[in-house]
PDB file of C-alpha atoms in Angstrom:
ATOM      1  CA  UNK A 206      -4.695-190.578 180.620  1.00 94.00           C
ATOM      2  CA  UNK A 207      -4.736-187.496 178.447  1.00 96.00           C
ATOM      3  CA  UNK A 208      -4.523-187.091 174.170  1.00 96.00           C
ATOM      4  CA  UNK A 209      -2.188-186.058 172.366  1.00 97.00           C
ATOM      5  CA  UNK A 210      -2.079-182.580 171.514  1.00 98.00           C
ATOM      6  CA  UNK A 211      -1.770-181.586 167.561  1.00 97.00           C
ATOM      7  CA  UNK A 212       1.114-179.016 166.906  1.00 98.00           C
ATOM      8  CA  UNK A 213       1.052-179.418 163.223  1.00 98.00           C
ATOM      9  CA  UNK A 214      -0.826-180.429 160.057  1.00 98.00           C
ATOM     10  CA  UNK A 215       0.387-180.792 157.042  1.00 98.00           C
ATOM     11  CA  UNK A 216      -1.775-182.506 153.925  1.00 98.00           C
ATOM     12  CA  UNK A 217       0.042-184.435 151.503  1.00 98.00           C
ATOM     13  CA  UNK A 218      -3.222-185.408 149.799  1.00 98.00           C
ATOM     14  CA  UNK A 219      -6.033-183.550 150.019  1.00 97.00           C
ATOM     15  CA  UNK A 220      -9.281-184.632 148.070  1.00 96.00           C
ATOM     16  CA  UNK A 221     -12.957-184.939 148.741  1.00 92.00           C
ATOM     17  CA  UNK A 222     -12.617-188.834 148.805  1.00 91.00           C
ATOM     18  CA  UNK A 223      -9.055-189.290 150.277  1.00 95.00           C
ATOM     19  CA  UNK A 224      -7.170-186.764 153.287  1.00 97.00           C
ATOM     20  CA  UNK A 225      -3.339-188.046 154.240  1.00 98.00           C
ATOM     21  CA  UNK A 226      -2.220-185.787 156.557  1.00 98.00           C
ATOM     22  CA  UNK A 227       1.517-185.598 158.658  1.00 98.00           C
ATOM     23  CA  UNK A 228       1.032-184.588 161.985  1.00 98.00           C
ATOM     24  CA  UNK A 229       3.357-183.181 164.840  1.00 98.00           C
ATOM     25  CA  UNK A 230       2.198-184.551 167.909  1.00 98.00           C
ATOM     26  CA  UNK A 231       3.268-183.380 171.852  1.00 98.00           C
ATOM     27  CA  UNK A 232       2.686-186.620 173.634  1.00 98.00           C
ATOM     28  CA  UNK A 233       1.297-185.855 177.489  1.00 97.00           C
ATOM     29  CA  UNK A 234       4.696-187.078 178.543  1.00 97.00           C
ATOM     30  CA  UNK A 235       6.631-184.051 176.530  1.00 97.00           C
ATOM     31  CA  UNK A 236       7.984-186.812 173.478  1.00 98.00           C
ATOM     32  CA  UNK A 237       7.264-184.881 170.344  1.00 98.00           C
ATOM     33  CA  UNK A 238       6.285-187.253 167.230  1.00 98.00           C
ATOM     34  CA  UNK A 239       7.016-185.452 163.565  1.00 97.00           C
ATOM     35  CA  UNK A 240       5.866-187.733 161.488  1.00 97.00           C
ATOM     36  CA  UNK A 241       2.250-189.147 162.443  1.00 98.00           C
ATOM     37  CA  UNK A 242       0.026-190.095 159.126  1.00 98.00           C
ATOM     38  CA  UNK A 243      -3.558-189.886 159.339  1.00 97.00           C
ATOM     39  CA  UNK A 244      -6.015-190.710 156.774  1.00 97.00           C
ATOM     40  CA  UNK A 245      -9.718-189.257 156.461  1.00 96.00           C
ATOM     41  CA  UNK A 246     -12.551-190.352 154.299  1.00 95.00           C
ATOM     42  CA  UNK A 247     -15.899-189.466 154.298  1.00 96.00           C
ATOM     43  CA  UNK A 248     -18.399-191.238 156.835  1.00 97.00           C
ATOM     44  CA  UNK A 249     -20.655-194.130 155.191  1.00 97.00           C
ATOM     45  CA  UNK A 250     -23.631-195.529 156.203  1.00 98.00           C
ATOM     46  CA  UNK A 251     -23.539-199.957 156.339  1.00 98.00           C
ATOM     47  CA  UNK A 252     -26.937-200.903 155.742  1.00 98.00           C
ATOM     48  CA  UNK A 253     -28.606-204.420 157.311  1.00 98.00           C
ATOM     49  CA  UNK A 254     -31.493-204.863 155.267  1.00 97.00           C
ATOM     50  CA  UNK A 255     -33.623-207.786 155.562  1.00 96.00           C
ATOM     51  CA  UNK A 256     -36.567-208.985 154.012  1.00 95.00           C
ATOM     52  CA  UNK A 257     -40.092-209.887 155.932  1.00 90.00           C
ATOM     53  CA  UNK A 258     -39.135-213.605 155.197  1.00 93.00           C
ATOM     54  CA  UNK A 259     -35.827-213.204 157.081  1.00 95.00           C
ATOM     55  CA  UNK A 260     -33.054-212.798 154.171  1.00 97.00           C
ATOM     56  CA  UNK A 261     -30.282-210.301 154.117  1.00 98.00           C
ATOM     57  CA  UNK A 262     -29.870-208.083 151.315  1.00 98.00           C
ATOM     58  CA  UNK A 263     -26.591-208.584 149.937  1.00 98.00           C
ATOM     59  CA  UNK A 264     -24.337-206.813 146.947  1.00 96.00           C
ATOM     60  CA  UNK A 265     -21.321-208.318 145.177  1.00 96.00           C
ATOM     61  CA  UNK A 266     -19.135-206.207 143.213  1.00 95.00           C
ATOM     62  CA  UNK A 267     -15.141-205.398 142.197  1.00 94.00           C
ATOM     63  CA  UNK A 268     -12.996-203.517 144.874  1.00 94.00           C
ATOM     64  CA  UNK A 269     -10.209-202.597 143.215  1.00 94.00           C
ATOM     65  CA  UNK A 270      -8.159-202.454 147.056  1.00 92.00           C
ATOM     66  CA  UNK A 271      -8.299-206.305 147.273  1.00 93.00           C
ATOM     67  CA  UNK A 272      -8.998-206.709 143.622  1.00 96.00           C
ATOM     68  CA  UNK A 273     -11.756-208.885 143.912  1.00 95.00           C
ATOM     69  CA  UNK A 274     -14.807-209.596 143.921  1.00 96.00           C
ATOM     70  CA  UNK A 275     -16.483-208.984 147.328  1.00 96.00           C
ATOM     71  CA  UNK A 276     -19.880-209.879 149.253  1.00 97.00           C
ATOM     72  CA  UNK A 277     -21.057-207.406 151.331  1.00 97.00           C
ATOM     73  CA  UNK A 278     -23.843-205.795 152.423  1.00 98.00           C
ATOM     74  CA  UNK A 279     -25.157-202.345 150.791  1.00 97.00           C
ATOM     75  CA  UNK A 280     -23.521-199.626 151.526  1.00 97.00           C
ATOM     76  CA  UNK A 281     -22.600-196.401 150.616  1.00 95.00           C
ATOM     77  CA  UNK A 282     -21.746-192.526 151.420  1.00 96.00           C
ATOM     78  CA  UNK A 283     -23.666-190.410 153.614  1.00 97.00           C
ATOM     79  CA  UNK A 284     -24.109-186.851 151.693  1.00 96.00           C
ATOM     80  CA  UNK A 285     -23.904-183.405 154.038  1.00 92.00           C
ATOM     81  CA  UNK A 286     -27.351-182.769 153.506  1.00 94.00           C
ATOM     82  CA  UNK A 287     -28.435-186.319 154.872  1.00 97.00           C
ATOM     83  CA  UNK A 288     -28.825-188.672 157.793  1.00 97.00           C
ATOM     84  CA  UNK A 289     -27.346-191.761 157.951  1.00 98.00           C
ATOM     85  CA  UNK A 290     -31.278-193.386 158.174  1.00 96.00           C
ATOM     86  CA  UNK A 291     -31.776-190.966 154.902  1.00 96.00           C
ATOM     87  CA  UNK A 292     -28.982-192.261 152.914  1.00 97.00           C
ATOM     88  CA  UNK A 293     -29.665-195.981 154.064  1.00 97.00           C
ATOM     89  CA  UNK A 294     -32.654-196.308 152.472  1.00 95.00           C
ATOM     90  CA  UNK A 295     -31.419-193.939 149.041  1.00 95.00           C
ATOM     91  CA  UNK A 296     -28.109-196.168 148.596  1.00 95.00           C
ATOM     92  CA  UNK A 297     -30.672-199.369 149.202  1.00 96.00           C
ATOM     93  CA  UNK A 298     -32.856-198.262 146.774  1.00 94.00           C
ATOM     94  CA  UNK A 299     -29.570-197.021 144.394  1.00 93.00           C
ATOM     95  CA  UNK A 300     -27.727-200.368 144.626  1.00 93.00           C
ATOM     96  CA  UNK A 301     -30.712-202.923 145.152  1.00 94.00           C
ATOM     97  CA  UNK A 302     -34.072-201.669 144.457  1.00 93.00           C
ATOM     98  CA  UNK A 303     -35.093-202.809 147.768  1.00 94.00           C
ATOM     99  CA  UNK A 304     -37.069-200.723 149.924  1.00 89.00           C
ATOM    100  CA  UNK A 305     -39.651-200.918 153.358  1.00 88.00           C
ATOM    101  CA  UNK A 306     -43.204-201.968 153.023  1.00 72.00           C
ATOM    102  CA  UNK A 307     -45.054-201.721 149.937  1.00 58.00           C
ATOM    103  CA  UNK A 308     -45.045-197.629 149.945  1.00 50.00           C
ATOM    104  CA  UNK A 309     -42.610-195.393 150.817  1.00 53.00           C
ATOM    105  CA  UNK A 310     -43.604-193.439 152.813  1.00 53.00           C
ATOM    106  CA  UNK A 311     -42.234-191.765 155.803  1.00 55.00           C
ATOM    107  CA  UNK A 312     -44.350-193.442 158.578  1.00 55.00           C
ATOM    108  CA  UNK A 313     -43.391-196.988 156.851  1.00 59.00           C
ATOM    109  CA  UNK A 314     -39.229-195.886 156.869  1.00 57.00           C
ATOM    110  CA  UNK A 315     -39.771-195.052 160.611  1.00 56.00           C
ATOM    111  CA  UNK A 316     -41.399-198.242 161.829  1.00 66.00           C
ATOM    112  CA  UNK A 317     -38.338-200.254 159.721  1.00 86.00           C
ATOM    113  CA  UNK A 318     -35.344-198.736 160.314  1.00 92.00           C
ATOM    114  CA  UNK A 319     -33.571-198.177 163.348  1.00 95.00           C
ATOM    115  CA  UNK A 320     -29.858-196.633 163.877  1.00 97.00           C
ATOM    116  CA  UNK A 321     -27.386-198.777 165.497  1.00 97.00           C
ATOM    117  CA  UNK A 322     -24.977-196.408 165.948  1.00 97.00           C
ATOM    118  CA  UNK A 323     -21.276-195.431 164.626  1.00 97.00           C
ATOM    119  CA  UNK A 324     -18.318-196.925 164.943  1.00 97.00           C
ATOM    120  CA  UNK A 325     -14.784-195.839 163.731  1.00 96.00           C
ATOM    121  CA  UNK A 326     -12.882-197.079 160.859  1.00 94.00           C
ATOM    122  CA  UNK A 327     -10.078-197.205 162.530  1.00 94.00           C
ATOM    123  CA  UNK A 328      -9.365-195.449 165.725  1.00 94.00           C
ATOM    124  CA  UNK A 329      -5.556-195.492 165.341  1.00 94.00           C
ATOM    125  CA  UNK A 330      -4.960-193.356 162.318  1.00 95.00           C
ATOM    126  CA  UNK A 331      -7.717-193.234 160.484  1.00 95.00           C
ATOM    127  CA  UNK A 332     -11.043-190.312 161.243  1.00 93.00           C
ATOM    128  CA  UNK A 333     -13.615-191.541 159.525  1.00 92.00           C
ATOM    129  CA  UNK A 334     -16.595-193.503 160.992  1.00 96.00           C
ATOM    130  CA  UNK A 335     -19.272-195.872 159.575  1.00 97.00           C
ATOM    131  CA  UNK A 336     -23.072-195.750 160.591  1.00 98.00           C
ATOM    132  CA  UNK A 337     -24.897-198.906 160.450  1.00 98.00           C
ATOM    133  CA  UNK A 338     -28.745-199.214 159.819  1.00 98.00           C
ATOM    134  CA  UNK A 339     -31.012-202.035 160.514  1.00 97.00           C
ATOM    135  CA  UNK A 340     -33.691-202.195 158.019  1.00 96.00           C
ATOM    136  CA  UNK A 341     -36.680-204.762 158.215  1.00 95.00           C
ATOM    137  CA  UNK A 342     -39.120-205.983 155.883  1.00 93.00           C
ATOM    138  CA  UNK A 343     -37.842-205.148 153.113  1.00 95.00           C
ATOM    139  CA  UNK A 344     -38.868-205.899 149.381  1.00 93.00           C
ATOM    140  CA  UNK A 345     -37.788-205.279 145.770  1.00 91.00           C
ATOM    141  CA  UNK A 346     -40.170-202.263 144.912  1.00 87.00           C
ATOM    142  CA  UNK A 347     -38.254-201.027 141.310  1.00 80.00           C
ATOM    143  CA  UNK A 348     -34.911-200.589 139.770  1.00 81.00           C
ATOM    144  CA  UNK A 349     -31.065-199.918 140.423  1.00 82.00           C
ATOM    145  CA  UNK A 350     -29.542-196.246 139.776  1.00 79.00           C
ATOM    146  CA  UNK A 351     -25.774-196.629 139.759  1.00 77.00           C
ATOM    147  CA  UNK A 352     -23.315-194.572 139.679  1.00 77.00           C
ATOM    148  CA  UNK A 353     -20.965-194.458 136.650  1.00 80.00           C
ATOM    149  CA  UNK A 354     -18.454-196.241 138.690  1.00 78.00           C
ATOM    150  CA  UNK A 355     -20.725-198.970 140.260  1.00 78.00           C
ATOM    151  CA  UNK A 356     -21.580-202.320 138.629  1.00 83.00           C
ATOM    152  CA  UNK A 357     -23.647-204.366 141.067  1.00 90.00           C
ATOM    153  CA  UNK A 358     -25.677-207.283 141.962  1.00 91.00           C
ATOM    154  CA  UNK A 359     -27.585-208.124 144.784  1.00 94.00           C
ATOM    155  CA  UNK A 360     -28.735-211.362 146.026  1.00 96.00           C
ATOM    156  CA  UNK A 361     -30.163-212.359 149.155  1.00 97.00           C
ATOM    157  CA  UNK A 362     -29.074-214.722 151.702  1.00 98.00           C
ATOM    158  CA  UNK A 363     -30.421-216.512 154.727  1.00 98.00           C
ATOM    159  CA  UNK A 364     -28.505-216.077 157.996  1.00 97.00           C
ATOM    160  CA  UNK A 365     -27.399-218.946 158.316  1.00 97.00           C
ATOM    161  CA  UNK A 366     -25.446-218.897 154.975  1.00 98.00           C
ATOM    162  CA  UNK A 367     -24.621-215.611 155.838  1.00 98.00           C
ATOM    163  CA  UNK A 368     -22.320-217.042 158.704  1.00 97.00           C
ATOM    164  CA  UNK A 369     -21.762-220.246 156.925  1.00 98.00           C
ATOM    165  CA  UNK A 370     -19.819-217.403 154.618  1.00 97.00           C
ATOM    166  CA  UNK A 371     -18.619-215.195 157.239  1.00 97.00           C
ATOM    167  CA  UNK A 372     -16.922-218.773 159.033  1.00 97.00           C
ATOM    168  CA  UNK A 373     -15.395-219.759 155.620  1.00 97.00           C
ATOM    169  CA  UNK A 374     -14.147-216.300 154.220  1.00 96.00           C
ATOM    170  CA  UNK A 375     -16.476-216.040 151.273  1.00 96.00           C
ATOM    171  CA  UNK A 376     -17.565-212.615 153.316  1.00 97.00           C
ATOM    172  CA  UNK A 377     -14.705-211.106 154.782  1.00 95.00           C
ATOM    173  CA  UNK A 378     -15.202-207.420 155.447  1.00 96.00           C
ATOM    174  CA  UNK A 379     -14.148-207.055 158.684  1.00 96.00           C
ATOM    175  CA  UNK A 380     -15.702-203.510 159.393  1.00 96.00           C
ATOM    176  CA  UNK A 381     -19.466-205.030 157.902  1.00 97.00           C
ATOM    177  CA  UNK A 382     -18.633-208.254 159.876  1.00 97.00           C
ATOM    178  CA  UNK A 383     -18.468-205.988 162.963  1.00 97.00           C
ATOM    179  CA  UNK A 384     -21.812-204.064 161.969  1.00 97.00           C
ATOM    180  CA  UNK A 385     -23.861-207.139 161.783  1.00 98.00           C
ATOM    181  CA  UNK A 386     -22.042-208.600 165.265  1.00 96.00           C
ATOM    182  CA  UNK A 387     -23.336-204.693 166.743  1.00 97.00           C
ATOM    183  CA  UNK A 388     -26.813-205.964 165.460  1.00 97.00           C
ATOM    184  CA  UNK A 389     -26.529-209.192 166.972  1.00 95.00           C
ATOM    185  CA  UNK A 390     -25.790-208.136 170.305  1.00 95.00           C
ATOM    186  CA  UNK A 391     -28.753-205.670 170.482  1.00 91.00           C
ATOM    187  CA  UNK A 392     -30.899-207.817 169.370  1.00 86.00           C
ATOM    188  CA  UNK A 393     -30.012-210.684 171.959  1.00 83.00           C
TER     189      UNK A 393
END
C-alpha cells in the first residue's frame, strides 16, 4: 500500500485556530481527486488527573459545537514553546487549581506524570493530534486563571461514576473517552 501523493493545496480558511484546506490528490492507482477537504487545528494535550484518594479531576463547561454543557476532563492547547507534560500541568493548574504533591516542584511533576502518548483527531481528514497525560496525586493547591473565553468548574469523580457516566452518555467525548480507555489498557 502506498499514500497518496499531494499535487495541490489550496486554503479556504486559514487561521491560527482553524486550517480548511482543498487538496488535489494522485491516488497510487493514477485516479486524481480535486476536491479533498482537510481540516487542521492545533495539537492539545487531554489531561487524566487524579487525586491520591483515587478521584478524577473533571471540568464542565459550554461548547458551543454541541451547544451544551459538557463533562470532560481538563484539557487544553499545547503552546510551541511547550511539552505536552508542560502544558498538562499549566492548563490543570489554569482550569482547576489542581496540581502534584504539596510543592511544585520539578522532581514532584516527574514522579506524577507520565505521557501516554498521541493519538490523531481524526486520521481521515483531519491533522491534528491530541496528547494525553496521566497525572497522579493530585490536590487543589490555589486558584483558576481563565481565559477570557473560559467559564469553568471542576468537580471530581470516582471511577466508577466516571463509567457509570461514560455507559449512560452524561460524558460523551469520544476522543477523551478514548484517552482514558489508552490509560486503562496500560495500566492493566
Amino acid at each position: 500500500m502506498k499514500p497518496w501523493k499531494l499535487l495541490e493545496t489550496k486554503y479556504l480558511v486559514d487561521a491560527p485556530w482553524l486550517k480548511v484546506a482543498k487538496e488535489k490528490c494522485e491516488l497510487p492507482n493514477g485516479k486524481v481527486i480535486d476536491d479533498f477537504y482537510t481540516l487542521w487545528q492545533p495539537d492539545w494535550v487531554l489531561i487524566l488527573a487524579r487525586t491520591a484518594t483515587g478521584r478524577w479531576v473533571m471540568t464542565e463547561q459550554y461548547r458551543h459545537g454541541s451547544q451544551t454543557i459538557e463533562l470532560e476532563f481538563p484539557a487544553g492547547i499545547i503552546n510551541k514553546d511547550e511539552t505536552p507534560k508542560q502544558a498538562a500541568l499549566r492548563e490543570l493548574q489554569e482550569e482547576c487549581g489542581y496540581r502534584p504533591c504539596e510543592a511544585p516542584s520539578s522532581d514532584c511533576h516527574a514522579l506524577h506524570t507520565k505521557y501516554l502518548g498521541s493519538l490523531p483527531v481524526n486520521p481521515d481528514r483531519h491533522r491534528g493530534k491530541f496528547h494525553i497525560v496521566f497525572i497522579d496525586g493530585v490536590s487543589k493547591a490555589g486558584g483558576t486563571h481563565f481565559d477570557s473565553t473560559e467559564d469553568i468548574e471542576s468537580s471530581e469523580l470516582s471511577d466508577e461514576e466516571l463509567q457509570t457516566k461514560m455507559a449512560n452518555g452524561t460524558f460523551c467525548h469520544p476522543l477523551q473517552i478514548a484517552g482514558y480507555y489508552k490509560w486503562k489498557l496500560a495500566t492493566r
